[in-house]
Short mmCIF file of C-alpha atoms and ligand atoms in Angstrom, two decimals:
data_model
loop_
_atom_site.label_atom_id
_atom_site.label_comp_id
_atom_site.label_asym_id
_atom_site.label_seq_id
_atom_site.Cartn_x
_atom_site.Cartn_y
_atom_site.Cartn_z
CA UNK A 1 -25.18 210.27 1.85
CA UNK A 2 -24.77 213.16 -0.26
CA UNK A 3 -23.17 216.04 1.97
CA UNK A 4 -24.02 218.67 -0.52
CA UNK A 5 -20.76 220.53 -0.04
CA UNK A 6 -19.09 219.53 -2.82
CA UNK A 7 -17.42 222.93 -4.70
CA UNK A 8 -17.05 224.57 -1.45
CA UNK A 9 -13.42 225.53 -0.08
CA UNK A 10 -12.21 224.30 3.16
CA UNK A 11 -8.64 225.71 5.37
CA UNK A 12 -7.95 222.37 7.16
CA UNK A 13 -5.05 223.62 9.85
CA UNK A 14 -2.55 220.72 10.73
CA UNK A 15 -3.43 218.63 8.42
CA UNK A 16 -0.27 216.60 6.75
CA UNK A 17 -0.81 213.51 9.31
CA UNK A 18 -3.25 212.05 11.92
CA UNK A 19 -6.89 213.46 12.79
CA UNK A 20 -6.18 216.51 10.63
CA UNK A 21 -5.64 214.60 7.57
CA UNK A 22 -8.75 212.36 8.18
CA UNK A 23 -10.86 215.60 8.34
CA UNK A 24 -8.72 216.91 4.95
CA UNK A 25 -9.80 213.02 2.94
CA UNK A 26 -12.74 213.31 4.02
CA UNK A 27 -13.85 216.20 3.01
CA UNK A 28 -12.18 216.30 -0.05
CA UNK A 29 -14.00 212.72 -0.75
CA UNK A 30 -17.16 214.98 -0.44
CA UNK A 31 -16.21 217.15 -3.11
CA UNK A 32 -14.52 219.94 -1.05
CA UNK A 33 -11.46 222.15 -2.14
CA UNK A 34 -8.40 222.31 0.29
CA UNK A 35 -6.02 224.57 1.50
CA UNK A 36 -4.18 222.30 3.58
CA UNK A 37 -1.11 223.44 6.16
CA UNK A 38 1.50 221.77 8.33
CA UNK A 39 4.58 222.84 9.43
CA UNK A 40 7.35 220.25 7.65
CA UNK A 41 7.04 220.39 3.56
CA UNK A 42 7.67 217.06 2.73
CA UNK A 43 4.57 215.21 4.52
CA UNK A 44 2.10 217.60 3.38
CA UNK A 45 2.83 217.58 0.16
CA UNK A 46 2.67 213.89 -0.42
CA UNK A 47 -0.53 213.86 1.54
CA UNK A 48 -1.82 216.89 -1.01
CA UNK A 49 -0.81 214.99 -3.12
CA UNK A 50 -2.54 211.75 -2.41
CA UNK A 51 -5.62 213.58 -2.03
CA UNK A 52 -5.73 215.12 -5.15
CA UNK A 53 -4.92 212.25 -6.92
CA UNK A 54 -7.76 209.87 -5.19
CA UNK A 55 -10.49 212.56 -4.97
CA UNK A 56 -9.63 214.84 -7.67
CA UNK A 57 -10.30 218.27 -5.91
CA UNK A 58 -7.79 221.19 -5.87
CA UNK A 59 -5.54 220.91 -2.99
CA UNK A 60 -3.74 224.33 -2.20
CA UNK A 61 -1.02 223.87 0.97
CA UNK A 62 0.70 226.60 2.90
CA UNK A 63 3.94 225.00 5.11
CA UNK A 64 4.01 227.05 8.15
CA UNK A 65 3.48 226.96 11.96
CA UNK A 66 0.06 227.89 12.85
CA UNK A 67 0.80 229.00 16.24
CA UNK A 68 3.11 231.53 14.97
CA UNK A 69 1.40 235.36 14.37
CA UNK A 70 3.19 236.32 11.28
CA UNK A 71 3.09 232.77 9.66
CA UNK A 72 -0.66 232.59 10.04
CA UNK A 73 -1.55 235.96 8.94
CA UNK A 74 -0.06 234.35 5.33
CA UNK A 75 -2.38 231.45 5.87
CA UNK A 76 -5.34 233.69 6.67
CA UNK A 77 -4.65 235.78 3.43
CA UNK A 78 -4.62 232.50 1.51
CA UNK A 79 -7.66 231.39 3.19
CA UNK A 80 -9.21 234.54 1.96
CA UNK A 81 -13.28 233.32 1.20
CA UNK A 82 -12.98 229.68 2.11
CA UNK A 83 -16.70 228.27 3.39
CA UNK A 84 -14.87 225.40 6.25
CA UNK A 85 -12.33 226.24 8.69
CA UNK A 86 -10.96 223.22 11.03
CA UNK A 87 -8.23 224.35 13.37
CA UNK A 88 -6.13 221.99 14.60
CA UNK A 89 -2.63 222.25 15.87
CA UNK A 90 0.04 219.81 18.25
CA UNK A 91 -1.14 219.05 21.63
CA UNK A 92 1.44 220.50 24.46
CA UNK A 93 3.67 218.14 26.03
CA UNK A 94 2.76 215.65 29.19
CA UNK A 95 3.47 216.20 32.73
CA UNK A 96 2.74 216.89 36.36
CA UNK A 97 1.16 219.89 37.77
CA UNK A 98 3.89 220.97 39.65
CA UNK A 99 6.10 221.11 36.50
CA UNK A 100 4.69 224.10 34.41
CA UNK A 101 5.33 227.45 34.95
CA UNK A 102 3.57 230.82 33.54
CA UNK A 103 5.47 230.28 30.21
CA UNK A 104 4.68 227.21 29.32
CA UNK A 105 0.99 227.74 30.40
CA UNK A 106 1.15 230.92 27.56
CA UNK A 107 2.38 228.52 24.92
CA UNK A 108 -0.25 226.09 25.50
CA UNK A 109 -3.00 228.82 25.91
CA UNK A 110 -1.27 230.31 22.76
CA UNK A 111 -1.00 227.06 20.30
CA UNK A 112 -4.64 225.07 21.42
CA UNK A 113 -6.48 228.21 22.24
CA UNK A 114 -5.48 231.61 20.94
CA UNK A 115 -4.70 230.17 17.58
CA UNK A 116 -8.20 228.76 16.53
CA UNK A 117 -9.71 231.87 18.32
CA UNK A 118 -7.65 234.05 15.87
CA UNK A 119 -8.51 231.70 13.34
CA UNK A 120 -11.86 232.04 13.47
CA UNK A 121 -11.56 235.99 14.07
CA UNK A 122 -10.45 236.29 10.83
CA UNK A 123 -12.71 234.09 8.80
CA UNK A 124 -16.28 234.17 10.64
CA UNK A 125 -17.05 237.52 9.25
CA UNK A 126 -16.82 236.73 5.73
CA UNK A 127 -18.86 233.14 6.02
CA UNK A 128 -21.54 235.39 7.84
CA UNK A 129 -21.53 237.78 5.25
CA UNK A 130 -22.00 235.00 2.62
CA UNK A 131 -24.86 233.49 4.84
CA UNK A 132 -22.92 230.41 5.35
CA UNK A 133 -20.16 228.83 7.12
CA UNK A 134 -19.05 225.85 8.82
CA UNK A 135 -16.02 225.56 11.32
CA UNK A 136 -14.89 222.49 13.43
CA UNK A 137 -11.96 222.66 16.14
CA UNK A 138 -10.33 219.87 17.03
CA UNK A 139 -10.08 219.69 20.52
CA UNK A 140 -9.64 216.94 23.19
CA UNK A 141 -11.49 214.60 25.73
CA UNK A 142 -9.59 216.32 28.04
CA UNK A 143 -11.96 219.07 28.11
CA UNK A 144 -14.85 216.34 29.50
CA UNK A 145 -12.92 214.61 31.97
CA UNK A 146 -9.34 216.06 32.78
CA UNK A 147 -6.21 213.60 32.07
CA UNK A 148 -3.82 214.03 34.82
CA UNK A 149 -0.63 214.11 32.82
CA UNK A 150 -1.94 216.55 30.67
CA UNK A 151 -2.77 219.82 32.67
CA UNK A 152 -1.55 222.48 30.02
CA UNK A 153 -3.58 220.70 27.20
CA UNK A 154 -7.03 220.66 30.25
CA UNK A 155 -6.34 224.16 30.66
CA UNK A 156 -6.23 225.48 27.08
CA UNK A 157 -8.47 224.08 25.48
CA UNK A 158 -11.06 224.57 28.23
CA UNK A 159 -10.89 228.11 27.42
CA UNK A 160 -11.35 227.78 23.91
CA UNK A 161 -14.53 225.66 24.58
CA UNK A 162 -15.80 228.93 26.79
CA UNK A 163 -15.14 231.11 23.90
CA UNK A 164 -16.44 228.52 21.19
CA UNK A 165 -19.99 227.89 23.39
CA UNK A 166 -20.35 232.04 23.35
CA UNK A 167 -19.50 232.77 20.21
CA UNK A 168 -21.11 230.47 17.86
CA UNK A 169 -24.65 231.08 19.40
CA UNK A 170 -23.48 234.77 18.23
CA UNK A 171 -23.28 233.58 14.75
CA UNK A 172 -25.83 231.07 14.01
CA UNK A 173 -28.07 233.12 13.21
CA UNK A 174 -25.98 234.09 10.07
CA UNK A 175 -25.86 230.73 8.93
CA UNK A 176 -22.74 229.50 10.65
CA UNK A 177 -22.03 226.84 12.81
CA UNK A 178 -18.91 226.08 15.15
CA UNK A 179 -18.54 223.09 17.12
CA UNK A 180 -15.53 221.28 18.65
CA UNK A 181 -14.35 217.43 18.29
CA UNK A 182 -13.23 215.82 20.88
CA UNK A 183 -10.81 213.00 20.21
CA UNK A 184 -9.93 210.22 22.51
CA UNK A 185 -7.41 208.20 21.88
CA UNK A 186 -6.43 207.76 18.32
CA UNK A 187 -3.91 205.89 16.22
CA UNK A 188 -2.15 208.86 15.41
CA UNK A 189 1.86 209.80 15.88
CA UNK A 190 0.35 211.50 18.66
CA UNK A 191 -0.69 208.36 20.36
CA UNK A 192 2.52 206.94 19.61
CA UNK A 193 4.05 209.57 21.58
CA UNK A 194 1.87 209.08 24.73
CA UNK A 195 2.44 205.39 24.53
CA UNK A 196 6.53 205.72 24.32
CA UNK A 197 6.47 208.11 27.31
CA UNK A 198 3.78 205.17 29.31
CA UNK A 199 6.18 202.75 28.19
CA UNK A 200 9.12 204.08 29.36
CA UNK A 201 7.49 205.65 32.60
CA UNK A 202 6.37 202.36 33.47
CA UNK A 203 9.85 200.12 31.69
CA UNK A 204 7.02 198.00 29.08
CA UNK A 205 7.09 197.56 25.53
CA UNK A 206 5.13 199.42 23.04
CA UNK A 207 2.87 196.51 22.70
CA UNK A 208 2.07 196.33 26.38
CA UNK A 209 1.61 200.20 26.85
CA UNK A 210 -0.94 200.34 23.61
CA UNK A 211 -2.72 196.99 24.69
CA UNK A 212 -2.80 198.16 28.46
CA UNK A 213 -4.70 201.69 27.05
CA UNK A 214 -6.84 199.94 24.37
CA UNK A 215 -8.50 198.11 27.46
CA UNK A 216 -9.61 201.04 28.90
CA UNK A 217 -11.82 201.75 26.34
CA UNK A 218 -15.23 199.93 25.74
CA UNK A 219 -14.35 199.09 22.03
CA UNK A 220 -11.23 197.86 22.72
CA UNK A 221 -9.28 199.33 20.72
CA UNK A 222 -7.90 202.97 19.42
CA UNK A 223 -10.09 205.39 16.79
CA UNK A 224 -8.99 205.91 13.21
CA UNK A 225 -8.20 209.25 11.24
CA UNK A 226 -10.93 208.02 8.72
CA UNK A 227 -13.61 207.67 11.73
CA UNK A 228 -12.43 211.18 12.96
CA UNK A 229 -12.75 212.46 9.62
CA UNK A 230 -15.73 211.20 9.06
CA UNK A 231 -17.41 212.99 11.86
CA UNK A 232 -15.81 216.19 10.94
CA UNK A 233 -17.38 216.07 6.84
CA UNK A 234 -20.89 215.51 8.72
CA UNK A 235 -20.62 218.36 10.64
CA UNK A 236 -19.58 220.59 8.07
CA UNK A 237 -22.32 219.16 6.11
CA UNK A 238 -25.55 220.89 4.51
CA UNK A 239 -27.11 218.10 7.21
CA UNK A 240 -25.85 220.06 10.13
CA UNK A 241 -26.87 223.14 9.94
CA UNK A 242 -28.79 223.09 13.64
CA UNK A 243 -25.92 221.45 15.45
CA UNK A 244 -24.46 224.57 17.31
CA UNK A 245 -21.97 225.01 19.91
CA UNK A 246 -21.75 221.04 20.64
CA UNK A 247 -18.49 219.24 22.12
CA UNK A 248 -18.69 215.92 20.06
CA UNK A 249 -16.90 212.78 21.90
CA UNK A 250 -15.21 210.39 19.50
CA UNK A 251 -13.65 208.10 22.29
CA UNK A 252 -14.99 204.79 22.13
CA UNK A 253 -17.00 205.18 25.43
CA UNK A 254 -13.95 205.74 26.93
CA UNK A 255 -15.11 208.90 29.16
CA UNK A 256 -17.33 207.18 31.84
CA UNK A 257 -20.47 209.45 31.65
CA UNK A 258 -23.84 209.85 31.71
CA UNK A 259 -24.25 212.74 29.24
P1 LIG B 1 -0.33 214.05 14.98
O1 LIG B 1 -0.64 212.71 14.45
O2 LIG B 1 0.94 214.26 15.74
O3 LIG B 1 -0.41 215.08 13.75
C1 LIG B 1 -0.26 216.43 13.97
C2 LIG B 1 -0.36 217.15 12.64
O4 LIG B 1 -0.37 218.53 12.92
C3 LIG B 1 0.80 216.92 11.71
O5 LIG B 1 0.35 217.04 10.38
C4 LIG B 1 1.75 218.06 12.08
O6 LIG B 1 2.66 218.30 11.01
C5 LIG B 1 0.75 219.18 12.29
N1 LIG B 1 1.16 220.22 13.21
C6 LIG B 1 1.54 220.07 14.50
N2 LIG B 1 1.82 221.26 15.05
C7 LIG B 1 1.61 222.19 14.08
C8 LIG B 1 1.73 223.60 14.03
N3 LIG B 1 2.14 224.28 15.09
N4 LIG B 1 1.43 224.25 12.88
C9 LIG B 1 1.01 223.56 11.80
N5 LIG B 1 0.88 222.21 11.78
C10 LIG B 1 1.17 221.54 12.91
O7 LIG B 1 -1.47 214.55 16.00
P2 LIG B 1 -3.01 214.09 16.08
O8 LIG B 1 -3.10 212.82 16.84
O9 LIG B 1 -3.61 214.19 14.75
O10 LIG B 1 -3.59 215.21 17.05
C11 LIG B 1 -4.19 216.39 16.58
C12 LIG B 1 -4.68 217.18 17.79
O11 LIG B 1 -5.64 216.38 18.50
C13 LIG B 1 -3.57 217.53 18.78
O12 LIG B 1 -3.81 218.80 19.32
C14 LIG B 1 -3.73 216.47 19.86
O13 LIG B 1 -3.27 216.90 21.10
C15 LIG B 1 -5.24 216.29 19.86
N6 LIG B 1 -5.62 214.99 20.41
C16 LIG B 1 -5.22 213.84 19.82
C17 LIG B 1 -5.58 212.63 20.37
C18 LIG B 1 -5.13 211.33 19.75
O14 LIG B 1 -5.38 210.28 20.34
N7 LIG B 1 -4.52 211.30 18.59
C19 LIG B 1 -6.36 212.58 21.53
C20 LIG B 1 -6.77 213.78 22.11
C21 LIG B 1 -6.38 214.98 21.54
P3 LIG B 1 4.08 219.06 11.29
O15 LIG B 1 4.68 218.35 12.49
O16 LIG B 1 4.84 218.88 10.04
O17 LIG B 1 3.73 220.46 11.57
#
Protein backbone atom coordinates (compact mmCIF):
# COMPACT_ATOMS: atom_id res chain seq x y z
CA UNK A 1 0.00 0.00 0.00
CA UNK A 2 1.08 3.27 -1.07
CA UNK A 3 1.09 5.63 2.14
CA UNK A 4 1.30 8.72 0.07
CA UNK A 5 3.70 10.44 2.43
CA UNK A 6 6.60 10.04 0.71
CA UNK A 7 8.61 13.75 0.56
CA UNK A 8 7.19 14.68 3.80
CA UNK A 9 9.58 15.33 6.94
CA UNK A 10 9.19 13.47 10.07
CA UNK A 11 11.07 14.39 13.97
CA UNK A 12 11.14 10.74 15.23
CA UNK A 13 12.23 11.41 19.17
CA UNK A 14 14.28 8.39 20.64
CA UNK A 15 14.85 6.82 17.86
CA UNK A 16 18.62 5.18 17.64
CA UNK A 17 17.22 1.63 19.00
CA UNK A 18 13.99 -0.34 19.74
CA UNK A 19 10.26 0.86 18.93
CA UNK A 20 11.61 4.29 17.99
CA UNK A 21 13.76 3.06 15.32
CA UNK A 22 10.99 0.74 13.89
CA UNK A 23 8.74 3.88 13.57
CA UNK A 24 12.11 5.86 11.98
CA UNK A 25 12.54 2.48 9.04
CA UNK A 26 9.44 2.53 8.55
CA UNK A 27 8.67 5.57 7.67
CA UNK A 28 11.59 6.31 5.91
CA UNK A 29 10.73 2.95 3.77
CA UNK A 30 7.59 5.09 2.88
CA UNK A 31 9.48 7.77 1.47
CA UNK A 32 9.67 10.07 4.56
CA UNK A 33 12.62 12.46 5.54
CA UNK A 34 14.09 12.11 9.16
CA UNK A 35 15.34 14.08 11.77
CA UNK A 36 16.16 11.42 14.04
CA UNK A 37 17.46 12.00 17.95
CA UNK A 38 18.85 9.92 20.79
CA UNK A 39 20.89 10.74 23.45
CA UNK A 40 24.41 8.57 22.84
CA UNK A 41 26.12 9.57 19.24
CA UNK A 42 27.41 6.47 18.25
CA UNK A 43 24.04 4.29 17.90
CA UNK A 44 22.20 6.86 16.13
CA UNK A 45 24.40 7.52 13.76
CA UNK A 46 24.92 4.03 12.52
CA UNK A 47 21.19 3.59 12.59
CA UNK A 48 21.00 7.09 10.34
CA UNK A 49 23.09 5.67 8.70
CA UNK A 50 21.58 2.34 7.86
CA UNK A 51 18.53 4.06 6.99
CA UNK A 52 19.78 6.21 4.56
CA UNK A 53 21.64 3.77 2.94
CA UNK A 54 18.59 1.08 2.58
CA UNK A 55 15.83 3.67 1.90
CA UNK A 56 17.65 6.46 0.44
CA UNK A 57 15.87 9.45 2.22
CA UNK A 58 17.72 12.30 4.02
CA UNK A 59 18.31 11.43 7.53
CA UNK A 60 19.14 14.60 9.72
CA UNK A 61 20.01 13.50 13.67
CA UNK A 62 20.29 15.77 16.65
CA UNK A 63 22.20 13.74 19.85
CA UNK A 64 20.58 15.12 22.84
CA UNK A 65 18.27 14.24 25.80
CA UNK A 66 14.77 14.96 25.03
CA UNK A 67 13.66 15.35 28.47
CA UNK A 68 16.03 18.09 29.00
CA UNK A 69 14.44 21.96 28.33
CA UNK A 70 17.39 23.54 26.76
CA UNK A 71 18.45 20.40 24.69
CA UNK A 72 15.03 20.15 23.13
CA UNK A 73 14.45 23.67 22.36
CA UNK A 74 17.65 22.85 19.74
CA UNK A 75 15.68 19.89 18.52
CA UNK A 76 12.49 21.92 18.14
CA UNK A 77 14.44 24.64 16.11
CA UNK A 78 15.73 21.83 13.90
CA UNK A 79 12.39 20.39 13.62
CA UNK A 80 11.31 23.73 12.37
CA UNK A 81 8.28 22.69 9.49
CA UNK A 82 8.47 18.94 9.76
CA UNK A 83 4.77 17.30 8.75
CA UNK A 84 5.27 13.90 11.58
CA UNK A 85 6.20 14.21 15.05
CA UNK A 86 6.57 10.78 17.18
CA UNK A 87 7.69 11.40 20.72
CA UNK A 88 9.17 8.83 22.38
CA UNK A 89 11.56 8.82 25.24
CA UNK A 90 12.98 5.94 28.15
CA UNK A 91 10.39 4.49 30.30
CA UNK A 92 11.11 5.32 34.24
CA UNK A 93 12.53 2.70 36.25
CA UNK A 94 10.46 -0.40 38.04
CA UNK A 95 9.31 -0.60 41.50
CA UNK A 96 6.85 -0.68 44.35
CA UNK A 97 4.48 1.97 45.30
CA UNK A 98 5.83 2.63 48.45
CA UNK A 99 9.26 3.43 46.89
CA UNK A 100 8.74 6.79 44.95
CA UNK A 101 8.69 9.95 46.34
CA UNK A 102 7.50 13.54 44.88
CA UNK A 103 10.82 13.70 42.89
CA UNK A 104 10.88 10.89 41.19
CA UNK A 105 7.10 11.18 40.38
CA UNK A 106 8.28 14.88 38.61
CA UNK A 107 10.88 13.08 36.54
CA UNK A 108 8.57 10.58 35.30
CA UNK A 109 5.70 13.16 34.78
CA UNK A 110 8.58 15.27 33.22
CA UNK A 111 10.33 12.61 30.68
CA UNK A 112 6.83 10.43 29.47
CA UNK A 113 4.51 13.33 29.82
CA UNK A 114 5.66 16.92 29.82
CA UNK A 115 8.12 16.21 27.09
CA UNK A 116 5.73 15.06 24.21
CA UNK A 117 3.23 17.72 25.55
CA UNK A 118 5.98 20.36 24.88
CA UNK A 119 6.70 18.59 21.88
CA UNK A 120 3.70 18.89 20.40
CA UNK A 121 3.26 22.63 21.76
CA UNK A 122 5.76 23.60 19.61
CA UNK A 123 5.01 21.87 16.38
CA UNK A 124 1.01 21.56 16.18
CA UNK A 125 0.67 25.12 15.22
CA UNK A 126 2.65 25.08 12.21
CA UNK A 127 1.11 21.51 10.79
CA UNK A 128 -2.33 23.34 11.42
CA UNK A 129 -1.31 26.21 9.65
CA UNK A 130 -0.16 24.03 6.68
CA UNK A 131 -3.56 22.10 6.88
CA UNK A 132 -1.80 18.98 7.72
CA UNK A 133 -0.11 17.07 10.30
CA UNK A 134 0.34 13.80 11.77
CA UNK A 135 1.79 13.00 15.34
CA UNK A 136 2.06 9.56 17.14
CA UNK A 137 3.28 9.16 20.92
CA UNK A 138 4.55 6.25 21.98
CA UNK A 139 3.10 5.35 25.04
CA UNK A 140 2.47 2.10 27.03
CA UNK A 141 -0.13 -0.71 27.85
CA UNK A 142 0.23 0.50 31.06
CA UNK A 143 -2.15 3.16 30.45
CA UNK A 144 -5.05 0.21 29.71
CA UNK A 145 -4.39 -2.00 32.45
CA UNK A 146 -1.83 -0.75 35.17
CA UNK A 147 1.49 -3.00 35.67
CA UNK A 148 2.19 -3.16 39.28
CA UNK A 149 5.92 -2.66 39.17
CA UNK A 150 5.57 0.18 37.14
CA UNK A 151 3.55 2.96 39.01
CA UNK A 152 5.62 6.10 37.84
CA UNK A 153 5.40 4.95 34.12
CA UNK A 154 0.93 4.28 35.00
CA UNK A 155 0.97 7.61 36.32
CA UNK A 156 2.67 9.65 33.57
CA UNK A 157 1.64 8.61 30.84
CA UNK A 158 -1.99 8.52 31.99
CA UNK A 159 -1.82 12.15 32.02
CA UNK A 160 -0.48 12.56 28.75
CA UNK A 161 -3.35 10.35 27.36
CA UNK A 162 -5.86 13.09 29.20
CA UNK A 163 -4.11 15.82 27.46
CA UNK A 164 -3.66 13.84 24.05
CA UNK A 165 -7.75 12.77 24.04
CA UNK A 166 -8.46 16.84 24.58
CA UNK A 167 -6.28 18.21 22.47
CA UNK A 168 -6.30 16.44 19.26
CA UNK A 169 -10.19 16.71 18.92
CA UNK A 170 -8.98 20.57 19.17
CA UNK A 171 -7.00 20.13 16.10
CA UNK A 172 -8.60 17.82 13.76
CA UNK A 173 -10.37 19.99 12.34
CA UNK A 174 -7.13 21.60 10.87
CA UNK A 175 -6.13 18.55 9.36
CA UNK A 176 -4.13 16.99 12.15
CA UNK A 177 -4.29 13.94 13.86
CA UNK A 178 -2.63 12.71 17.25
CA UNK A 179 -2.95 9.38 18.57
CA UNK A 180 -0.90 7.29 21.04
CA UNK A 181 0.70 3.60 20.62
CA UNK A 182 0.59 1.49 23.09
CA UNK A 183 3.31 -1.13 23.22
CA UNK A 184 3.24 -4.33 25.09
CA UNK A 185 5.94 -6.17 25.45
CA UNK A 186 8.57 -5.87 22.83
CA UNK A 187 11.97 -7.25 21.96
CA UNK A 188 13.58 -4.18 22.68
CA UNK A 189 16.74 -3.36 25.23
CA UNK A 190 13.91 -2.27 27.15
CA UNK A 191 12.50 -5.70 27.52
CA UNK A 192 15.80 -6.93 28.21
CA UNK A 193 15.90 -4.76 31.12
CA UNK A 194 12.53 -5.90 32.63
CA UNK A 195 13.51 -9.47 32.07
CA UNK A 196 17.13 -9.10 33.98
CA UNK A 197 15.38 -7.39 36.93
CA UNK A 198 12.37 -10.68 36.76
CA UNK A 199 15.26 -12.81 36.56
CA UNK A 200 17.10 -11.75 39.25
CA UNK A 201 13.95 -10.89 41.48
CA UNK A 202 12.90 -14.29 41.08
CA UNK A 203 17.02 -16.11 40.88
CA UNK A 204 16.04 -17.64 36.87
CA UNK A 205 17.87 -17.33 33.82
CA UNK A 206 17.18 -15.00 31.07
CA UNK A 207 15.69 -17.78 29.13
CA UNK A 208 13.22 -18.72 31.83
CA UNK A 209 12.20 -15.03 32.70
CA UNK A 210 11.54 -14.22 28.71
CA UNK A 211 9.82 -17.72 28.14
CA UNK A 212 7.79 -17.36 31.52
CA UNK A 213 6.46 -13.61 30.01
CA UNK A 214 6.08 -14.77 26.36
CA UNK A 215 3.33 -17.20 27.83
CA UNK A 216 1.37 -14.64 29.04
CA UNK A 217 0.62 -13.41 25.89
CA UNK A 218 -1.87 -15.07 23.36
CA UNK A 219 0.78 -15.12 20.49
CA UNK A 220 3.28 -16.47 22.41
CA UNK A 221 5.80 -14.61 21.94
CA UNK A 222 7.25 -10.78 22.18
CA UNK A 223 6.38 -7.87 19.29
CA UNK A 224 9.01 -6.61 16.88
CA UNK A 225 10.31 -2.94 16.20
CA UNK A 226 9.28 -3.62 12.49
CA UNK A 227 5.53 -4.58 13.66
CA UNK A 228 5.59 -1.40 15.92
CA UNK A 229 6.81 0.54 13.15
CA UNK A 230 4.62 -0.58 10.97
CA UNK A 231 1.62 0.59 12.85
CA UNK A 232 3.13 3.91 13.43
CA UNK A 233 3.76 4.64 9.14
CA UNK A 234 -0.15 3.70 8.90
CA UNK A 235 -1.13 6.09 11.18
CA UNK A 236 0.79 8.81 9.92
CA UNK A 237 -0.50 7.81 6.64
CA UNK A 238 -2.70 9.84 3.99
CA UNK A 239 -5.09 6.55 5.01
CA UNK A 240 -5.60 7.86 8.47
CA UNK A 241 -6.72 10.92 8.36
CA UNK A 242 -10.17 10.10 10.54
CA UNK A 243 -8.38 8.12 13.20
CA UNK A 244 -8.34 10.79 16.07
CA UNK A 245 -7.49 10.67 19.59
CA UNK A 246 -7.24 6.64 19.60
CA UNK A 247 -4.93 4.57 22.15
CA UNK A 248 -3.77 1.75 19.70
CA UNK A 249 -2.78 -1.70 21.59
CA UNK A 250 0.09 -3.54 19.96
CA UNK A 251 0.33 -6.36 22.68
CA UNK A 252 -0.41 -9.57 21.29
CA UNK A 253 -3.80 -9.86 23.17
CA UNK A 254 -1.93 -9.63 26.05
CA UNK A 255 -4.35 -7.00 27.95
CA UNK A 256 -7.40 -9.24 28.82
CA UNK A 257 -10.27 -6.99 27.51
CA UNK A 258 -13.26 -6.60 25.95
CA UNK A 259 -12.72 -3.26 24.18
P1 LIG B 1 14.84 0.98 24.15
O1 LIG B 1 14.96 -0.22 23.30
O2 LIG B 1 15.55 1.03 25.46
O3 LIG B 1 15.25 2.25 23.25
C1 LIG B 1 15.14 3.52 23.76
C2 LIG B 1 15.62 4.51 22.70
O4 LIG B 1 15.34 5.80 23.19
C3 LIG B 1 17.11 4.47 22.44
O5 LIG B 1 17.34 4.87 21.11
C4 LIG B 1 17.63 5.51 23.44
O6 LIG B 1 18.91 5.97 23.02
C5 LIG B 1 16.55 6.56 23.32
N1 LIG B 1 16.35 7.39 24.49
C6 LIG B 1 16.07 6.97 25.75
N2 LIG B 1 15.92 8.03 26.57
C7 LIG B 1 16.11 9.13 25.81
C8 LIG B 1 16.10 10.52 26.08
N3 LIG B 1 15.87 10.97 27.31
N4 LIG B 1 16.33 11.40 25.07
C9 LIG B 1 16.56 10.95 23.82
N5 LIG B 1 16.60 9.64 23.50
C10 LIG B 1 16.37 8.74 24.48
O7 LIG B 1 13.29 1.26 24.54
P2 LIG B 1 11.97 0.79 23.76
O8 LIG B 1 11.66 -0.60 24.13
O9 LIG B 1 12.08 1.17 22.35
O10 LIG B 1 10.87 1.69 24.50
C11 LIG B 1 10.46 2.94 24.02
C12 LIG B 1 9.37 3.46 24.94
O11 LIG B 1 8.28 2.53 24.93
C13 LIG B 1 9.82 3.60 26.40
O12 LIG B 1 9.21 4.73 26.97
C14 LIG B 1 9.27 2.34 27.05
O13 LIG B 1 9.02 2.50 28.41
C15 LIG B 1 7.97 2.16 26.27
N6 LIG B 1 7.51 0.77 26.31
C16 LIG B 1 8.27 -0.23 25.80
C17 LIG B 1 7.81 -1.53 25.87
C18 LIG B 1 8.64 -2.67 25.33
O14 LIG B 1 8.24 -3.82 25.52
N7 LIG B 1 9.73 -2.45 24.64
C19 LIG B 1 6.57 -1.81 26.46
C20 LIG B 1 5.82 -0.76 26.97
C21 LIG B 1 6.30 0.53 26.89
P3 LIG B 1 19.93 6.65 24.10
O15 LIG B 1 19.95 5.71 25.28
O16 LIG B 1 21.22 6.73 23.38
O17 LIG B 1 19.35 7.97 24.41
Amino acid sequence: MDLGIRGKRALVCASSKGLGLGCAEALAQAGVDLLMNARGTEALEASAQDICDRFGVRVDTLACDVTDEGARAELIERAKGVDILVTNAGGPPPGVWSDWDREDFIKAIDANMLTPIALMKALLPQMMDAGWGRVVNITSQSVKAPIAALGLSNSARAGLTGYVAGTSRQVAGKGVTINNLLPGIHATDRAISLDTGVAKAQGISMDEARDQRAATIPTGRYGTRQEFGATCAFLCSQHAGFIVGQNILLDGGATNMTI
